[in-house]
mmCIF file of C-alpha atoms in Angstrom:
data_model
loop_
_atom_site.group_PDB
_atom_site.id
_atom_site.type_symbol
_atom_site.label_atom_id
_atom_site.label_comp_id
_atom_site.label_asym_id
_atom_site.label_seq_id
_atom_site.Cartn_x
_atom_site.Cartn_y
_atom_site.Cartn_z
ATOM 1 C CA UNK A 24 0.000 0.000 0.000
ATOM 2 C CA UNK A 25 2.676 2.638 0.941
ATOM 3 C CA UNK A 26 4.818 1.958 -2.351
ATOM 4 C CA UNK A 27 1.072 2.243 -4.305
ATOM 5 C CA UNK A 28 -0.204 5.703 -2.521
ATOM 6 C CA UNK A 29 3.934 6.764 -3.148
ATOM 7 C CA UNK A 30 3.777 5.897 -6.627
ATOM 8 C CA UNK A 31 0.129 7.231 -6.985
ATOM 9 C CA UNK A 32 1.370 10.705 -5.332
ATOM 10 C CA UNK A 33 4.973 10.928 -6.746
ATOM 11 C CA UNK A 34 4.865 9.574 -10.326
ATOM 12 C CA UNK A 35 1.143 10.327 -11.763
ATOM 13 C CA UNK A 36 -0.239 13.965 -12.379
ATOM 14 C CA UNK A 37 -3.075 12.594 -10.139
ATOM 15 C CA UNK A 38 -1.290 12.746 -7.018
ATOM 16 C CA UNK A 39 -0.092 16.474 -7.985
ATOM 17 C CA UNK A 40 -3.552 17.422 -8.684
ATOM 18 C CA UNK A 41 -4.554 16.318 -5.469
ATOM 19 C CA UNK A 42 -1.846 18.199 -4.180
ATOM 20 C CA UNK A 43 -2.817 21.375 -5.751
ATOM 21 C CA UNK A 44 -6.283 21.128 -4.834
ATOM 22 C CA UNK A 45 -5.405 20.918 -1.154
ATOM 23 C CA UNK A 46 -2.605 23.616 -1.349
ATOM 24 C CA UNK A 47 -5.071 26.086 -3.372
ATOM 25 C CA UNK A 48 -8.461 25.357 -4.934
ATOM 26 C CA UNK A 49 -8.570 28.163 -6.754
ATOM 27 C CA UNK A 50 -5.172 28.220 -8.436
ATOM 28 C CA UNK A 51 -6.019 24.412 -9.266
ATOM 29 C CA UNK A 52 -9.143 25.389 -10.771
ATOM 30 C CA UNK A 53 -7.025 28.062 -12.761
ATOM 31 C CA UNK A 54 -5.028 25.265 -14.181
ATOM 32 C CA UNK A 55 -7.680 23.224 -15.736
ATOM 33 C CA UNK A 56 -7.978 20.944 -12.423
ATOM 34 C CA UNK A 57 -11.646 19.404 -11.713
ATOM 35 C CA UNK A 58 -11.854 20.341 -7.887
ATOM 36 C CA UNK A 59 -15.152 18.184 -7.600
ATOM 37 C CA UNK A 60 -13.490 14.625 -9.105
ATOM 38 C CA UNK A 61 -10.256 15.360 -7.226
ATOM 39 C CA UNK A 62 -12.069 15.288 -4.039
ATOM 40 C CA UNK A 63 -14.273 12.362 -5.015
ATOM 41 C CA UNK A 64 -10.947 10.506 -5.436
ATOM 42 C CA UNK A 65 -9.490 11.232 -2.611
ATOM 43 C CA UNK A 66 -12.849 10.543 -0.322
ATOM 44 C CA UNK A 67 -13.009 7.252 -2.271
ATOM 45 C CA UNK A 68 -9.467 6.507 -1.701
ATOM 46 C CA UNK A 69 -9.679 7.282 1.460
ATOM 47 C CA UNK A 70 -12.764 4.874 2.447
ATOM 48 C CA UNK A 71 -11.173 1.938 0.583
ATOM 49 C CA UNK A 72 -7.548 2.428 2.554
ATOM 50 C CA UNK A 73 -10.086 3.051 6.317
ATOM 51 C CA UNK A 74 -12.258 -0.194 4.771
ATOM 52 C CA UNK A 75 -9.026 -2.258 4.136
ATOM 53 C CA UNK A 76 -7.238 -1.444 7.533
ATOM 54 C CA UNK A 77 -10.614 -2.138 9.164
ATOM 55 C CA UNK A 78 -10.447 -5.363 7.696
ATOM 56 C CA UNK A 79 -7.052 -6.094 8.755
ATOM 57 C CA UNK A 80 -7.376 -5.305 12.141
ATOM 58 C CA UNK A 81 -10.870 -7.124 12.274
ATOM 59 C CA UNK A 82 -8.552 -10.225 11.009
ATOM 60 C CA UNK A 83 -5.612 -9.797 13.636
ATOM 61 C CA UNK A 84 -7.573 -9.736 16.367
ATOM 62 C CA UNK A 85 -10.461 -11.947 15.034
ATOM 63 C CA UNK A 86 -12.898 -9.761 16.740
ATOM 64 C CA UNK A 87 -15.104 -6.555 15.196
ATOM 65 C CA UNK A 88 -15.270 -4.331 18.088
ATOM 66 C CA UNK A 89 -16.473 -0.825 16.940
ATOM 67 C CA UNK A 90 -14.619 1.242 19.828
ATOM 68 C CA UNK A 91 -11.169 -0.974 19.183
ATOM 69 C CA UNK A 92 -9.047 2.316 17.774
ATOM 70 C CA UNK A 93 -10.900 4.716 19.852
ATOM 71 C CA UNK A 94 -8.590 7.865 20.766
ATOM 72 C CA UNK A 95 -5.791 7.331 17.782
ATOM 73 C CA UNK A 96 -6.826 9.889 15.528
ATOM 74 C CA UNK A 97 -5.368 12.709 17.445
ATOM 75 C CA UNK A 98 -2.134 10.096 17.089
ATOM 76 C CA UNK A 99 -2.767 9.685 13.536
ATOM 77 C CA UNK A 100 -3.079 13.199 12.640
ATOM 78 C CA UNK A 101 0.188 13.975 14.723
ATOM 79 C CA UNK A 102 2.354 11.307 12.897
ATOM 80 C CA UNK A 103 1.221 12.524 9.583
ATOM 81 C CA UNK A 104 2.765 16.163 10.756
ATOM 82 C CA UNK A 105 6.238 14.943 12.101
ATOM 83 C CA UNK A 106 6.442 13.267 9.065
ATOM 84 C CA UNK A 107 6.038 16.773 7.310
ATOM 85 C CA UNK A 108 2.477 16.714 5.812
ATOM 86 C CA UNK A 109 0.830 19.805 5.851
ATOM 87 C CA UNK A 110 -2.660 20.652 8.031
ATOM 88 C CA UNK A 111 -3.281 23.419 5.465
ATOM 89 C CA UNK A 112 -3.011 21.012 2.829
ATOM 90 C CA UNK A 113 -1.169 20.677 -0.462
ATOM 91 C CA UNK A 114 2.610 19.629 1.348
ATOM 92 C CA UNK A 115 3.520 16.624 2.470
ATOM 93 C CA UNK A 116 5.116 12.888 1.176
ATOM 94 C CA UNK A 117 4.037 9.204 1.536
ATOM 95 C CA UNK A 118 7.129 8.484 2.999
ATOM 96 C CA UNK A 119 7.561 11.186 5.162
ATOM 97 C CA UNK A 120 3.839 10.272 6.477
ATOM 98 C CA UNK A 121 5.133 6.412 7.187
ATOM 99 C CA UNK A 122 8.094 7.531 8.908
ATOM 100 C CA UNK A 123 5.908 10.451 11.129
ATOM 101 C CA UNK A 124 3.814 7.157 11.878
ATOM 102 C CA UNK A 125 7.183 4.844 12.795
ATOM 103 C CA UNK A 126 8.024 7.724 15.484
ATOM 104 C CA UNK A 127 4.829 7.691 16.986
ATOM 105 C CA UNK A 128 4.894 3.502 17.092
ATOM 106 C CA UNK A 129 8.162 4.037 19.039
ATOM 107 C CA UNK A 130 6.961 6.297 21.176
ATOM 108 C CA UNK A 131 3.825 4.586 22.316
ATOM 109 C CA UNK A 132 5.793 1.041 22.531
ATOM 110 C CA UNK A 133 9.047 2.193 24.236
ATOM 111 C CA UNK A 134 6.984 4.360 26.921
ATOM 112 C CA UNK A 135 5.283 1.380 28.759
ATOM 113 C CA UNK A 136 8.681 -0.227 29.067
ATOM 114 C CA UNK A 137 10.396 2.591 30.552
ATOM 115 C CA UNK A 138 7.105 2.493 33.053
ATOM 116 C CA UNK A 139 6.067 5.419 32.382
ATOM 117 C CA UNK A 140 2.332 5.601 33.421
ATOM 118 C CA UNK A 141 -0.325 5.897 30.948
ATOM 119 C CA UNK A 142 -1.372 9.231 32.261
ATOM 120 C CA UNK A 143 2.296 10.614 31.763
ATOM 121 C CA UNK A 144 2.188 9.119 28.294
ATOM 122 C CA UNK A 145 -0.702 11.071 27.021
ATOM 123 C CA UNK A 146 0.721 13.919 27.705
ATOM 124 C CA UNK A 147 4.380 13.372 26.504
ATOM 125 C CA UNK A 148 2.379 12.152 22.746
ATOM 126 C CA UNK A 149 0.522 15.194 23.729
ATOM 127 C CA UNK A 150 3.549 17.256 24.178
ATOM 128 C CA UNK A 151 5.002 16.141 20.523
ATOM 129 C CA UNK A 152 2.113 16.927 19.331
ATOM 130 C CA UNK A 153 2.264 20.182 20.219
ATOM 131 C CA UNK A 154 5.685 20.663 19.038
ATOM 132 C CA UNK A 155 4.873 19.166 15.951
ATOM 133 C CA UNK A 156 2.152 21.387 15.087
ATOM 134 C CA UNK A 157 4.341 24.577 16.506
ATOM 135 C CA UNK A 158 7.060 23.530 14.322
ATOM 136 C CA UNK A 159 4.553 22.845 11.501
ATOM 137 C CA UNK A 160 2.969 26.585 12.030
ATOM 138 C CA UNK A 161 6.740 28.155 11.928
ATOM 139 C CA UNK A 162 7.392 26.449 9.040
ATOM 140 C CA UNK A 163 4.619 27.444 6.787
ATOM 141 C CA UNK A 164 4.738 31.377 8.049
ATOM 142 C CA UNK A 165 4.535 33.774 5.048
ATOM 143 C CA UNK A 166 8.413 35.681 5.395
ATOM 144 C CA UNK A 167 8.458 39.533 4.805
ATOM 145 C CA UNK A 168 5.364 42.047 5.071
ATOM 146 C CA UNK A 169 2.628 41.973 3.886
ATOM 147 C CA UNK A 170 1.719 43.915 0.766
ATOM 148 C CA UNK A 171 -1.569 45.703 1.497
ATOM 149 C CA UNK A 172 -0.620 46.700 5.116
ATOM 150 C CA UNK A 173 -1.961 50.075 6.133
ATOM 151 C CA UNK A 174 -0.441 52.415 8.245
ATOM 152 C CA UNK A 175 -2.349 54.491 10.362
ATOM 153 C CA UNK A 176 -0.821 57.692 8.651
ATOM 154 C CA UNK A 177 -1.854 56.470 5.318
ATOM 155 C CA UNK A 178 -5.124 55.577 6.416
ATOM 156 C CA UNK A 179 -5.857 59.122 8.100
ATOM 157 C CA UNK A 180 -4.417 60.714 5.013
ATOM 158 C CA UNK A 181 -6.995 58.542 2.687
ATOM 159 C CA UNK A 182 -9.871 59.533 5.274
ATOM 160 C CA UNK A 183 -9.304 63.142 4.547
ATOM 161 C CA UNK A 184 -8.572 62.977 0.952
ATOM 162 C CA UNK A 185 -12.056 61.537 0.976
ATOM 163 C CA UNK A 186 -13.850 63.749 3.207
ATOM 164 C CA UNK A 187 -12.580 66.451 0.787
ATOM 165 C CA UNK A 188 -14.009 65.324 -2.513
ATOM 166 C CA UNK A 189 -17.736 65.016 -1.264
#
């Protein structure tokens, strides 16, 4: 599965439209992109990969329990940011995803050993987290100023400028 999704995202103008639409619908719809079926793939892509992992974990522990991965998205989420996917969308690898996940796998397994209670756990996966999504905000920030910035000198010049031509 990860060498299919890599080879879907890396290799086939597929994956870089889905890209594109998640960095900037607009832009994507610029270049030609169909925002609707791009989205339709990805929610049907999506199911099928949530439909074959519930499968697999129905078979390894030969028991269909709805609650059994209760609590792992915020988990999920966080090992798709260390590995450098972007919550705004449109950045972001299958590898780097798989290895964001690997971290997170050590951390949950190596923590009980170390006997670290489960309370303390949570909040040290709770903790990277955090960091990752800090370092994920820092690294996405816009450098420089911004263009259309007003100053309040302009702005009280343009106020009287207009109060003058009525």
């Amino acid at each position: 599965m990860i060498a299919l999704f890599w080879y879907l995202m890396a290799a086939m103008r597929t994956g870089r439209n889905i890209l594109a639409v998640g960095g900037n619908p607009s832009a994507a719809r610029y270049a030609g992109i169909s925002i609707e079926r791009t989205e339709f793939l990805v929610y049907v892509l999506s199911g099928a990969a949530a439909g074959l992992v519930g499968y697999l974990w129905t078979a390894r522990f030969a028991i269909a329990y709805t609650q059994a991965a209760e609590g792992r998205e915020f988990a999920i989420i966080a090992a798709c940011v260390i590995g450098g996917v972007s919550i705004a969308g449109g950045r972001g690898t299958v590898i780097g995803a798989v290895l964001g996940a690997g971290f997170i796998t050590i951390i949950d397994t190596a923590l009980p050993f170390l006997r670290i209670s489960p309370f303390a756990q949570t909040a040290i996966l709770g903790a990277v987290i955090l960091i990752a999504v800090a370092a994920n905000a820092w690294t996405e920030r816009k450098p420089g100023r911004q263009i259309l910035r007003r100053d309040d000198a302009s702005a009280s010049q343009d106020s009287h400028s207009h109060g003058s031509a009525t």
